[in-house]
CSV table of C-alpha atoms in Angstrom, one decimal:
chain,number,residue,atom,x,y,z
A,193,MET,CA,0.0,0.0,0.0
A,194,MET,CA,1.3,3.4,-1.1
A,195,ARG,CA,-0.3,6.8,-0.9
A,196,ALA,CA,0.7,10.0,-2.7
A,197,ASP,CA,0.2,13.5,-1.6
A,198,THR,CA,1.0,16.8,-3.4
A,199,LEU,CA,3.9,19.1,-3.0
A,200,THR,CA,3.2,22.4,-4.8
A,201,GLY,CA,4.2,26.0,-4.6
A,202,LEU,CA,7.9,25.8,-5.5
A,203,GLU,CA,7.8,28.9,-7.6
A,204,GLY,CA,5.9,30.8,-4.9
A,205,LEU,CA,8.5,29.7,-2.4
A,206,VAL,CA,11.3,31.1,-4.5
A,207,LYS,CA,9.5,34.4,-5.0
A,208,LEU,CA,8.8,34.6,-1.3
A,209,VAL,CA,12.4,34.1,-0.4
A,210,GLY,CA,13.5,36.7,-2.9
A,211,LEU,CA,11.0,39.2,-1.4
A,212,VAL,CA,12.3,38.5,2.1
A,213,LYS,CA,15.8,39.1,0.9
A,214,LEU,CA,14.9,42.5,-0.4
A,215,VAL,CA,13.1,43.5,2.8
A,216,ILE,CA,16.1,42.4,4.9
A,217,LEU,CA,18.6,44.2,2.7
A,218,GLU,CA,16.5,47.4,2.9
A,219,ARG,CA,16.4,47.1,6.7
A,220,LEU,CA,20.2,46.6,6.9
A,221,VAL,CA,20.7,49.7,4.7
A,222,ARG,CA,18.5,51.7,7.1
A,223,LEU,CA,20.5,50.3,10.0
A,224,GLU,CA,23.7,51.4,8.4
A,225,ARG,CA,22.4,55.0,8.0
A,226,LEU,CA,21.2,55.0,11.7
A,227,VAL,CA,24.6,53.8,12.8
A,228,ARG,CA,26.3,56.6,10.8
A,229,LEU,CA,24.1,59.2,12.4
A,230,GLU,CA,24.6,58.0,16.0
A,231,SER,CA,28.3,57.2,15.8
A,232,PRO,CA,30.6,59.8,17.4
A,233,ALA,CA,32.7,61.7,14.9
A,234,SER,CA,35.9,60.7,16.7
A,235,LEU,CA,35.2,57.0,16.1
A,236,PRO,CA,35.6,55.3,12.8
A,237,THR,CA,32.2,54.5,11.2
A,238,PRO,CA,31.2,50.9,11.3
A,239,SER,CA,29.6,51.0,7.9
A,240,TRP,CA,32.0,48.4,6.6
A,241,LEU,CA,30.4,46.0,9.2
A,242,CYS,CA,27.0,46.6,7.8
A,243,ARG,CA,28.2,46.1,4.3
A,244,MET,CA,29.9,42.8,5.2
A,245,ALA,CA,26.7,41.7,6.9
A,246,ILE,CA,24.7,42.7,3.8
A,247,PHE,CA,27.1,40.8,1.6
A,248,HIS,CA,27.1,37.6,3.5
A,249,LEU,CA,23.4,37.6,4.2
A,250,SER,CA,22.7,38.4,0.6
A,251,PHE,CA,24.9,35.5,-0.5
A,252,LEU,CA,23.2,33.0,1.8
A,253,ILE,CA,19.7,34.1,0.9
A,254,PHE,CA,20.5,34.1,-2.8
A,255,HIS,CA,22.1,30.7,-2.5
A,256,PHE,CA,19.1,29.3,-0.6
A,257,SER,CA,16.6,30.8,-3.0
A,258,SER,CA,18.4,29.6,-6.1
A,259,THR,CA,19.0,26.0,-5.0
A,260,PRO,CA,15.4,24.7,-5.4
A,261,ALA,CA,15.3,26.0,-9.0
A,262,GLN,CA,18.3,23.8,-9.8
A,263,ALA,CA,16.7,20.8,-8.2
A,264,GLN,CA,14.1,18.5,-9.7
A,265,PRO,CA,10.8,20.4,-9.9
A,266,LEU,CA,8.1,19.1,-7.6
A,267,GLY,CA,5.0,17.9,-9.4
A,268,ARG,CA,1.3,17.7,-8.4
A,269,TYR,CA,-0.9,14.8,-7.9
A,270,SER,CA,-2.4,13.9,-11.3
A,271,ALA,CA,-5.6,11.9,-11.8
A,272,ASP,CA,-6.1,13.0,-15.4
A,273,ILE,CA,-6.1,9.6,-17.0
A,274,VAL,CA,-7.8,9.7,-20.4
A,275,ALA,CA,-9.4,6.6,-22.0
A,276,SER,CA,-9.3,6.2,-25.8
A,277,ALA,CA,-12.9,5.1,-25.9
A,278,VAL,CA,-16.1,7.0,-24.9
A,279,ASN,CA,-19.2,5.3,-23.4
A,280,PHE,CA,-17.4,2.1,-22.9
A,281,ALA,CA,-17.4,-0.8,-20.5
A,282,ASP,CA,-14.5,-3.2,-20.6
A,283,THR,CA,-14.2,-6.6,-18.8
A,284,ILE,CA,-10.7,-7.8,-18.1
A,285,ASP,CA,-9.8,-11.3,-16.9
A,286,ILE,CA,-7.8,-11.0,-13.7
A,287,GLU,CA,-5.5,-13.3,-11.7
A,288,TRP,CA,-6.2,-14.1,-8.1
A,289,ASP,CA,-3.0,-15.4,-6.5
A,290,ARG,CA,-2.0,-15.5,-2.8
A,291,GLN,CA,-4.9,-13.3,-1.9
A,292,GLN,CA,-4.1,-10.5,-4.3
A,293,VAL,CA,-5.5,-9.3,-7.6
A,294,TYR,CA,-3.3,-9.0,-10.7
A,295,VAL,CA,-4.3,-7.2,-13.9
A,296,PRO,CA,-2.6,-7.7,-17.3
A,297,LEU,CA,-1.4,-4.5,-19.1
A,298,THR,CA,0.4,-3.9,-22.3
A,299,ILE,CA,2.8,-0.9,-22.7
A,300,ASP,CA,4.9,-0.3,-25.8
A,301,GLY,CA,4.0,-3.8,-27.1
A,302,ARG,CA,5.2,-5.5,-23.9
A,303,SER,CA,3.0,-7.4,-21.5
A,304,TYR,CA,3.1,-6.5,-17.8
A,305,ARG,CA,1.6,-7.9,-14.6
A,306,PHE,CA,0.3,-5.2,-12.2
A,307,LEU,CA,-1.0,-5.6,-8.7
A,308,LEU,CA,-4.4,-3.9,-8.3
A,309,ASP,CA,-4.0,-1.8,-5.2
A,310,THR,CA,-6.8,0.6,-4.1
A,311,GLY,CA,-4.5,1.6,-1.2
A,312,ALA,CA,-2.1,3.3,-3.7
A,313,GLY,CA,-3.0,6.8,-4.6
A,314,LEU,CA,-0.9,6.7,-7.8
A,315,THR,CA,0.2,3.9,-10.1
A,316,VAL,CA,3.7,2.6,-9.2
A,317,VAL,CA,6.6,1.3,-11.3
A,318,PHE,CA,9.9,0.0,-10.0
A,319,SER,CA,13.4,1.4,-10.3
A,320,GLY,CA,15.7,-0.4,-12.7
A,321,THR,CA,12.9,-1.3,-15.1
A,322,PRO,CA,12.2,0.2,-18.5
A,323,LEU,CA,9.1,2.0,-17.3
A,324,ALA,CA,11.1,3.8,-14.6
A,325,ASP,CA,12.9,5.5,-17.5
A,326,SER,CA,9.7,7.2,-18.7
A,327,PRO,CA,9.8,11.0,-18.9
A,328,ARG,CA,10.1,12.7,-15.5
A,329,ALA,CA,7.1,14.6,-14.1
A,330,GLY,CA,8.8,16.0,-11.0
A,331,GLY,CA,8.8,14.7,-7.4
A,332,ILE,CA,5.9,13.9,-5.1
A,333,LEU,CA,5.5,13.1,-1.4
A,334,SER,CA,4.8,9.4,-0.9
A,335,HIS,CA,3.1,7.8,2.2
A,336,ASP,CA,3.2,4.0,2.6
A,337,ALA,CA,1.4,1.5,4.7
A,338,THR,CA,3.7,1.8,7.6
A,339,GLY,CA,3.3,5.6,7.9
A,340,ARG,CA,6.7,6.4,6.3
A,341,THR,CA,6.9,9.5,4.2
A,342,ASP,CA,9.4,10.3,1.5
A,343,THR,CA,9.8,12.3,-1.7
A,344,VAL,CA,9.9,10.1,-4.7
A,345,THR,CA,10.3,10.5,-8.5
A,346,MET,CA,7.2,10.7,-10.6
A,347,VAL,CA,7.1,9.8,-14.3
A,348,GLN,CA,4.5,10.0,-17.1
A,349,LEU,CA,4.0,6.5,-18.5
A,350,PRO,CA,3.4,5.7,-22.2
A,351,PRO,CA,-0.1,4.8,-23.2
A,352,MET,CA,-1.3,1.6,-21.4
A,353,LEU,CA,-3.6,-1.0,-23.0
A,354,ILE,CA,-5.9,-2.5,-20.5
A,355,GLY,CA,-8.4,-4.9,-22.0
A,356,SER,CA,-9.3,-3.1,-25.3
A,357,VAL,CA,-9.0,0.4,-23.9
A,358,VAL,CA,-5.9,2.6,-24.1
A,359,LEU,CA,-5.3,4.8,-21.1
A,360,GLU,CA,-3.1,7.9,-21.6
A,361,HIS,CA,-1.6,10.6,-19.3
A,362,CYS,CA,-1.0,8.1,-16.5
A,363,HIS,CA,1.5,9.3,-13.9
A,364,ALA,CA,3.4,6.8,-11.7
A,365,THR,CA,5.8,7.0,-8.8
A,366,VAL,CA,9.1,5.2,-9.0
A,367,GLN,CA,9.7,2.9,-6.0
A,368,GLN,CA,12.1,0.2,-4.9
A,369,HIS,CA,11.0,-3.3,-5.7
A,370,ALA,CA,9.5,-5.0,-2.6
A,371,PRO,CA,11.4,-8.2,-1.5
A,372,GLY,CA,10.0,-11.3,-3.1
A,373,SER,CA,7.6,-9.5,-5.3
A,374,HIS,CA,6.6,-11.0,-8.6
A,375,ILE,CA,4.9,-8.0,-10.1
A,376,ASP,CA,5.9,-5.3,-12.7
A,377,GLY,CA,4.0,-2.5,-11.1
A,378,ILE,CA,1.0,-1.4,-9.1
A,379,LEU,CA,-2.3,0.0,-10.6
A,380,GLY,CA,-3.5,2.5,-8.1
A,381,PHE,CA,-6.7,4.3,-7.2
A,382,ASP,CA,-5.9,7.2,-9.6
A,383,LEU,CA,-7.8,5.1,-12.1
A,384,VAL,CA,-11.0,5.8,-10.1
A,385,ASN,CA,-10.0,9.3,-9.2
A,386,SER,CA,-9.9,10.1,-12.9
A,387,GLY,CA,-13.6,9.5,-13.1
A,388,LEU,CA,-13.8,5.8,-14.2
A,389,SER,CA,-16.0,3.4,-12.2
A,390,MET,CA,-14.7,-0.1,-11.6
A,391,LYS,CA,-15.8,-3.4,-10.3
A,392,ILE,CA,-13.5,-6.0,-8.8
A,393,ASP,CA,-15.2,-9.4,-9.0
A,394,VAL,CA,-12.8,-12.1,-7.7
A,395,PRO,CA,-15.4,-15.0,-7.6
A,396,ARG,CA,-15.8,-14.5,-11.4
A,397,ARG,CA,-12.2,-13.4,-11.9
A,398,GLN,CA,-13.3,-10.2,-13.6
A,399,PHE,CA,-12.3,-6.6,-13.5
A,400,ILE,CA,-14.6,-4.1,-15.1
A,401,ILE,CA,-13.9,-0.5,-15.9
A,402,THR,CA,-16.3,2.0,-17.4
A,403,ASP,CA,-17.1,5.6,-18.0
A,404,ARG,CA,-20.8,5.0,-18.0
A,405,ARG,CA,-22.6,6.4,-14.9
A,406,ASP,CA,-25.4,3.9,-14.8
A,407,LEU,CA,-23.7,0.7,-15.8
A,408,PHE,CA,-23.8,-0.8,-12.3
A,409,ARG,CA,-27.2,0.7,-11.2
A,410,GLN,CA,-29.1,-2.6,-11.2
A,411,GLU,CA,-26.4,-4.4,-9.3
A,412,THR,CA,-26.0,-1.8,-6.7
A,413,ASP,CA,-29.7,-1.5,-5.9
A,414,GLY,CA,-29.6,-4.3,-3.3
A,415,ALA,CA,-25.9,-4.0,-2.4
A,416,ILE,CA,-24.2,-2.8,0.8
A,417,SER,CA,-23.6,0.9,0.1
A,418,LEU,CA,-21.1,3.1,1.9
A,419,ARG,CA,-19.8,6.6,1.2
A,420,TYR,CA,-16.1,6.7,1.0
A,421,THR,CA,-13.9,9.7,1.8
A,422,LEU,CA,-10.5,10.4,0.3
A,423,ASN,CA,-7.4,10.8,2.4
A,424,PHE,CA,-4.1,11.0,0.5
A,425,HIS,CA,-6.2,10.2,-2.6
A,426,VAL,CA,-7.3,6.7,-1.3
A,427,PRO,CA,-10.7,5.5,-0.1
A,428,TYR,CA,-11.7,5.2,3.6
A,429,VAL,CA,-15.0,4.0,5.0
A,430,ASP,CA,-16.3,3.6,8.6
A,431,ILE,CA,-16.9,0.1,10.0
A,432,THR,CA,-17.6,-1.4,13.4
A,433,PRO,CA,-15.0,-4.0,14.3
A,434,PHE,CA,-16.5,-4.9,17.7
A,435,GLY,CA,-19.0,-3.5,20.2
A,436,ARG,CA,-19.9,0.1,19.3
A,437,GLN,CA,-16.4,1.0,18.3
A,438,ARG,CA,-16.3,3.0,15.1
A,439,GLU,CA,-13.2,2.7,13.0
A,440,ARG,CA,-12.2,4.5,9.8
A,441,VAL,CA,-10.4,2.0,7.6
A,442,LEU,CA,-8.6,2.1,4.3
A,443,ILE,CA,-10.0,-0.2,1.6
A,444,ASP,CA,-6.7,-1.7,0.6
A,445,THR,CA,-6.7,-4.4,-2.0
A,446,GLY,CA,-2.9,-4.4,-1.8
A,447,SER,CA,-2.9,-6.0,1.7
A,448,ARG,CA,-3.2,-9.7,2.3
A,449,ARG,CA,-4.8,-9.2,5.7
A,450,PHE,CA,-8.6,-9.3,5.9
A,451,PHE,CA,-8.5,-6.7,8.7
A,452,ALA,CA,-5.8,-5.0,10.7
A,453,MET,CA,-6.5,-2.3,13.3
A,454,ASN,CA,-4.3,0.5,14.4
A,455,LYS,CA,-2.7,-0.4,17.7
A,456,ALA,CA,-3.2,3.0,19.3
A,457,HIS,CA,-6.9,2.9,18.3
A,458,PHE,CA,-7.3,-0.6,19.7
A,459,ASP,CA,-5.7,0.4,23.0
A,460,ALA,CA,-8.0,3.4,23.3
A,461,ALA,CA,-11.1,1.4,22.6
A,462,THR,CA,-10.3,-1.4,25.0
A,463,ALA,CA,-9.2,1.0,27.8
A,464,ASP,CA,-12.5,2.8,27.8
A,465,GLU,CA,-14.6,1.2,30.6
A,466,GLY,CA,-17.8,2.4,28.9
A,467,GLN,CA,-16.9,0.8,25.6
A,468,SER,CA,-18.7,-2.5,24.8
A,469,LEU,CA,-16.2,-5.2,23.7
A,470,ARG,CA,-18.9,-7.6,22.4
A,471,GLY,CA,-17.6,-9.7,19.6
A,472,LEU,CA,-14.0,-9.3,20.5
A,473,THR,CA,-11.8,-12.2,21.8
A,474,ILE,CA,-8.1,-11.5,22.4
A,475,GLU,CA,-6.1,-14.6,21.4
A,476,GLY,CA,-2.7,-13.4,22.5
A,477,ARG,CA,-0.1,-10.6,22.5
A,478,SER,CA,3.4,-10.5,21.2
A,479,THR,CA,6.2,-8.1,20.4
A,480,GLY,CA,7.3,-7.7,16.8
A,481,ARG,CA,6.5,-6.3,13.4
A,482,HIS,CA,4.8,-7.6,10.3
A,483,ALA,CA,3.9,-4.8,7.9
A,484,ILE,CA,6.3,-3.9,5.0
A,485,GLY,CA,5.6,-0.8,3.0
A,486,LEU,CA,7.3,0.6,-0.1
A,487,GLY,CA,9.3,2.8,2.3
A,488,GLY,CA,10.4,0.1,4.6
A,489,MET,CA,9.2,-1.9,7.6
A,490,GLU,CA,6.9,-0.7,10.5
A,491,PRO,CA,8.6,-0.1,13.8
A,492,GLU,CA,8.7,-2.9,16.4
A,493,GLY,CA,5.9,-2.9,18.9
A,494,GLU,CA,3.2,-4.9,20.7
A,495,VAL,CA,0.9,-6.8,18.4
A,496,VAL,CA,-2.5,-8.1,19.5
A,497,PHE,CA,-4.0,-11.2,18.0
A,498,MET,CA,-7.8,-11.2,18.1
A,499,GLN,CA,-10.9,-12.9,16.9
A,500,LEU,CA,-13.9,-10.8,15.8
A,501,ASP,CA,-17.4,-12.2,15.7
A,502,ASN,CA,-19.4,-9.2,14.6
A,503,LEU,CA,-17.4,-6.9,12.3
A,504,GLN,CA,-20.0,-4.6,10.6
A,505,LEU,CA,-19.4,-3.3,7.1
A,506,GLY,CA,-22.5,-1.2,6.6
A,507,ASP,CA,-25.4,-3.5,7.2
A,508,TYR,CA,-23.4,-6.6,6.6
A,509,ALA,CA,-21.6,-8.6,9.4
A,510,PHE,CA,-18.6,-11.0,9.4
A,511,SER,CA,-17.9,-13.6,12.1
A,512,ASN,CA,-15.0,-15.9,13.0
A,513,LEU,CA,-12.6,-13.3,11.6
A,514,HIS,CA,-9.0,-13.5,12.9
A,515,ALA,CA,-7.2,-10.2,12.8
A,516,ILE,CA,-4.2,-8.4,14.3
A,517,THR,CA,-3.1,-4.9,15.2
A,518,THR,CA,-0.6,-2.8,13.3
A,519,GLN,CA,1.5,0.2,13.9
A,520,GLY,CA,0.2,1.6,10.6
A,521,GLY,CA,-3.4,2.5,9.7
A,522,SER,CA,-6.5,0.3,10.0
A,523,HIS,CA,-7.5,-1.3,6.8
A,524,LEU,CA,-9.7,-4.0,5.1
A,525,GLY,CA,-7.6,-6.0,2.7
A,526,ALA,CA,-8.0,-8.1,-0.4
A,527,PRO,CA,-9.4,-11.2,1.4
A,528,LEU,CA,-12.7,-9.3,1.6
A,529,LEU,CA,-13.0,-9.9,-2.2
A,530,GLN,CA,-13.4,-13.6,-1.6
A,531,HIS,CA,-16.7,-12.9,0.0
A,532,GLY,CA,-18.2,-10.5,-2.6
A,533,ALA,CA,-17.5,-8.0,-5.4
A,534,LEU,CA,-16.6,-4.3,-4.8
A,535,ILE,CA,-17.8,-1.5,-7.0
A,536,PHE,CA,-16.4,2.1,-6.8
A,537,THR,CA,-18.4,5.0,-8.4
A,538,PRO,CA,-16.3,8.2,-8.2
A,539,ARG,CA,-19.0,10.7,-9.0
A,540,GLN,CA,-21.0,9.8,-5.9
A,541,ARG,CA,-17.9,8.5,-4.0
A,542,ARG,CA,-19.8,5.4,-3.2
A,543,LEU,CA,-18.5,1.9,-2.5
A,544,PHE,CA,-20.8,-1.0,-3.0
A,545,PHE,CA,-20.2,-4.5,-1.6
A,546,LEU,CA,-22.1,-7.3,-3.3
A,547,PRO,CA,-22.0,-10.3,-0.9
A,548,GLN,CA,-21.6,-13.7,-2.4
A,549,SER,CA,-23.5,-15.2,0.5
A,550,GLY,CA,-26.8,-14.1,2.0
A,551,GLN,CA,-25.8,-15.6,5.3
A,552,GLN,CA,-25.6,-13.2,8.2
A,553,PRO,CA,-23.2,-13.0,9.8
A,554,CYS,CA,-20.9,-14.3,7.1
A,555,PRO,CA,-18.2,-16.7,8.6
A,556,VAL,CA,-14.8,-15.7,7.4
A,557,ASP,CA,-13.0,-18.8,8.9
A,558,ASN,CA,-9.6,-17.5,8.1
A,559,ARG,CA,-6.4,-18.6,9.8
A,560,GLN,CA,-4.7,-16.4,12.4
A,561,LEU,CA,-1.4,-15.0,11.3
A,562,GLU,CA,1.1,-17.3,13.0
A,563,ILE,CA,4.4,-15.9,11.8
A,564,ALA,CA,5.7,-13.0,9.7
A,565,PHE,CA,9.1,-12.5,8.1
A,566,VAL,CA,10.9,-9.3,7.6
A,567,ALA,CA,14.5,-8.3,6.5
A,568,ASP,CA,17.1,-7.4,9.0
A,569,GLU,CA,19.6,-4.6,8.5
A,570,LEU,CA,21.6,-6.8,6.1
A,571,GLY,CA,18.6,-7.9,4.1
A,572,ARG,CA,18.6,-11.4,5.6
A,573,PRO,CA,15.2,-13.1,6.4
A,574,GLN,CA,14.3,-12.6,10.1
A,575,VAL,CA,11.3,-13.6,12.1
A,576,GLY,CA,9.5,-10.3,12.6
A,577,LEU,CA,6.5,-11.7,14.5
A,578,VAL,CA,5.4,-15.1,15.9
A,579,TRP,CA,2.1,-16.0,17.6
A,580,GLU,CA,2.8,-18.1,20.7
A,581,GLN,CA,-0.2,-20.4,20.1
A,582,GLY,CA,0.8,-21.1,16.5
A,583,GLU,CA,2.7,-24.0,15.0
A,584,PRO,CA,5.9,-22.0,14.2
A,585,TYR,CA,6.3,-21.1,17.9
A,586,GLN,CA,5.6,-24.6,19.0
A,587,ALA,CA,8.3,-25.8,16.5
A,588,GLY,CA,10.8,-23.4,18.1
A,589,LEU,CA,10.9,-20.2,16.0
A,590,ARG,CA,11.2,-17.0,18.0
A,591,GLN,CA,10.9,-13.3,17.2
A,592,GLY,CA,14.3,-11.9,16.1
A,593,ASP,CA,15.6,-15.3,14.8
A,594,ILE,CA,17.7,-14.9,11.5
A,595,ILE,CA,17.3,-17.8,9.0
A,596,GLU,CA,20.7,-18.7,7.8
A,597,GLN,CA,20.1,-22.1,6.1
A,598,ILE,CA,17.2,-24.3,5.0
A,599,ASP,CA,18.1,-28.0,4.6
A,600,GLN,CA,21.8,-27.0,4.9
A,601,ARG,CA,21.5,-24.6,2.0
A,602,PRO,CA,22.4,-21.0,2.7
A,603,VAL,CA,19.7,-18.3,2.6
A,604,LEU,CA,21.2,-14.9,1.8
A,605,SER,CA,18.1,-12.6,1.5
A,606,LEU,CA,14.5,-12.2,2.3
A,607,GLN,CA,13.7,-12.3,-1.4
A,608,GLN,CA,15.5,-15.6,-1.8
A,609,PHE,CA,13.5,-17.0,1.3
A,610,ILE,CA,10.2,-15.9,-0.1
A,611,ARG,CA,10.9,-17.6,-3.4
A,612,TRP,CA,12.2,-20.8,-1.7
A,613,PRO,CA,10.7,-24.0,-3.2
A,614,PHE,CA,9.0,-25.3,-0.1
A,615,MET,CA,7.2,-28.6,-0.4
A,616,PRO,CA,3.6,-28.5,0.9
A,617,GLY,CA,3.3,-30.8,4.0
A,618,HIS,CA,7.0,-31.5,4.1
A,619,PRO,CA,9.1,-30.6,7.1
A,620,HIS,CA,12.2,-28.5,6.4
A,621,THR,CA,15.2,-28.0,8.7
A,622,PHE,CA,15.8,-24.3,9.4
A,623,THR,CA,19.2,-23.2,10.8
A,624,LEU,CA,18.5,-20.2,13.0
A,625,ARG,CA,20.7,-17.6,14.8
A,626,ASP,CA,19.0,-15.8,17.7
A,627,ARG,CA,19.6,-12.3,19.1
A,628,GLN,CA,22.4,-13.6,21.3
A,629,GLY,CA,24.2,-15.1,18.4
A,630,GLN,CA,23.4,-18.7,19.3
A,631,ARG,CA,22.7,-21.2,16.4
A,632,ARG,CA,20.2,-24.0,16.5
A,633,ASN,CA,18.2,-26.2,14.1
A,634,VAL,CA,14.4,-26.3,13.9
A,635,SER,CA,12.2,-28.7,11.9
A,636,TRP,CA,9.0,-27.0,10.6
A,637,VAL,CA,6.4,-27.5,7.9
A,638,ARG,CA,6.5,-24.1,6.1
A,639,ILE,CA,3.5,-24.8,3.9
A,640,PRO,CA,0.8,-27.1,5.4
A,641,LEU,CA,-1.2,-29.2,3.0
A,642,LYS,CA,-4.4,-27.7,1.4
A,643,SER,CA,-3.6,-24.2,2.8
A,644,GLU,CA,-3.6,-20.8,1.3
A,645,GLU,CA,-1.5,-18.0,2.7
A,646,GLN,CA,-3.6,-15.6,4.8
C-alpha cells in the first residue's frame, strides 16, 4: 500500500524568499544609516560591518533561493487519465493469487503484470525497469502503509492498453521493488479518481472499468452501500469491528490481511470502561512487526491477535474473523474480495459491496497470522513476529531469529527466502541464529497441505 500527496508552490517559495531578501537588505541599509548618524565623529564609522553583513546575508539568501530552482521540480498529484474510448465498458480477466488481484497490461507492445491496489493513490513502477525511465514529471510526497513519508520521483507512462481500452496521461511514482515481489508495477486508485467506475469481482475473476454512470445501477440497488472519503487520494470507510467501536479504515486491496486495526486505536477502545467489547476475543499478544511498505518496515511494537465475531461493514456482518493490530493505519484488505464483489463509483464517492453469500453474519473462517518474516539490516530473512499459540512457535521459532540455512543450503536474502521452493506438507530443517548469536536447528512445515496464505 502506497499513498501519494501533493507538494506544490515551489515557484511561490522562491518568489517569497526573494521578497524576504529584499526586505532584509532594505532594513540593513537603514541600520547602516542609523549607525552613521549616531556614531561619534571621533570613532571610525562601522559602515563596513553593515556592508559585510549585507554581503554575507545576501549571498546566503541568494544561494538558498536559487538552490530549489536547480533541483528536480516538484509535481502535483495527477488523476487525469484519459481513455481512448467513450461510453465504454470493458471486462478484463484477472488473476487471483495468494490473496491478491493481478491485472494484465500492455505498454509499448510488452506485457506486464500489475497488482491492483486501491490503497495506492498513484500507479507505481519499480526502479531499474524500462518503465522507470519514462519522462520525468517531478517529485511527489509518498506515504506508505507503515506511515513512512518520502519524496519520490514521478514519471509519465506511455499509453497503457488494459483490455481493449488505451489509457493515456497516467503518472506513476518510481519505487524500490519489494522483496520477493513477482509484479511489474501497481495499478492505483488514480484510475477511479480520474472518473472511471470499476468493479472487482474475484469470484468471477473479472475486473470491469467503465465511463458510464449507470452501468452498475441494477447491481447496486440491493448492495451494501457506503460513502467513502479520500485521504491522500485513497478510499476510507467507517466500520464497526466490535462492540460500538467506530473505526475508519482504508479499503486496501494491496494488503493480504482481511482486517488490521491501528494499535493505538485498539488500546484506546479497550481501555474505555464504557466501551462494549462484544464480539472481541483477544487470542494473544506478542512483540514484533509484520507490515512492510514501499518505504520500509513498520517499527517494532506490541501486536494483539484477536478474533472478531461481529465486524460490521455497513449492514453486513462478518464472524469468526481472525485479525491483528498494526503500527500503521487500520484497513480492510484483499481477502474481503473472496466474499463478494466491490464497486467504486467516483461521482458519488460510493463503495458497493455485493455479498456472495446471503448468510448473516458471514463466517470468514480465516487462519490467524502465526508468523511473519521481515528483512534485517543486512537484508537477511528474520522472524518479525510469531504467535505463541501457532505451530511455528511450537516448533521453536522465535521473534528476532535470523534464518541462515534451509536444509543445509544458505539463505542470503528475504527475497530468496520468499521464493524458496518449499514442499507442501514436508518438514524442512531451518538453521537459525537468535539475538544472542546462538545457532540452532528447527524442523518446521512451512506450507501445510491444502492451505492458502492468509
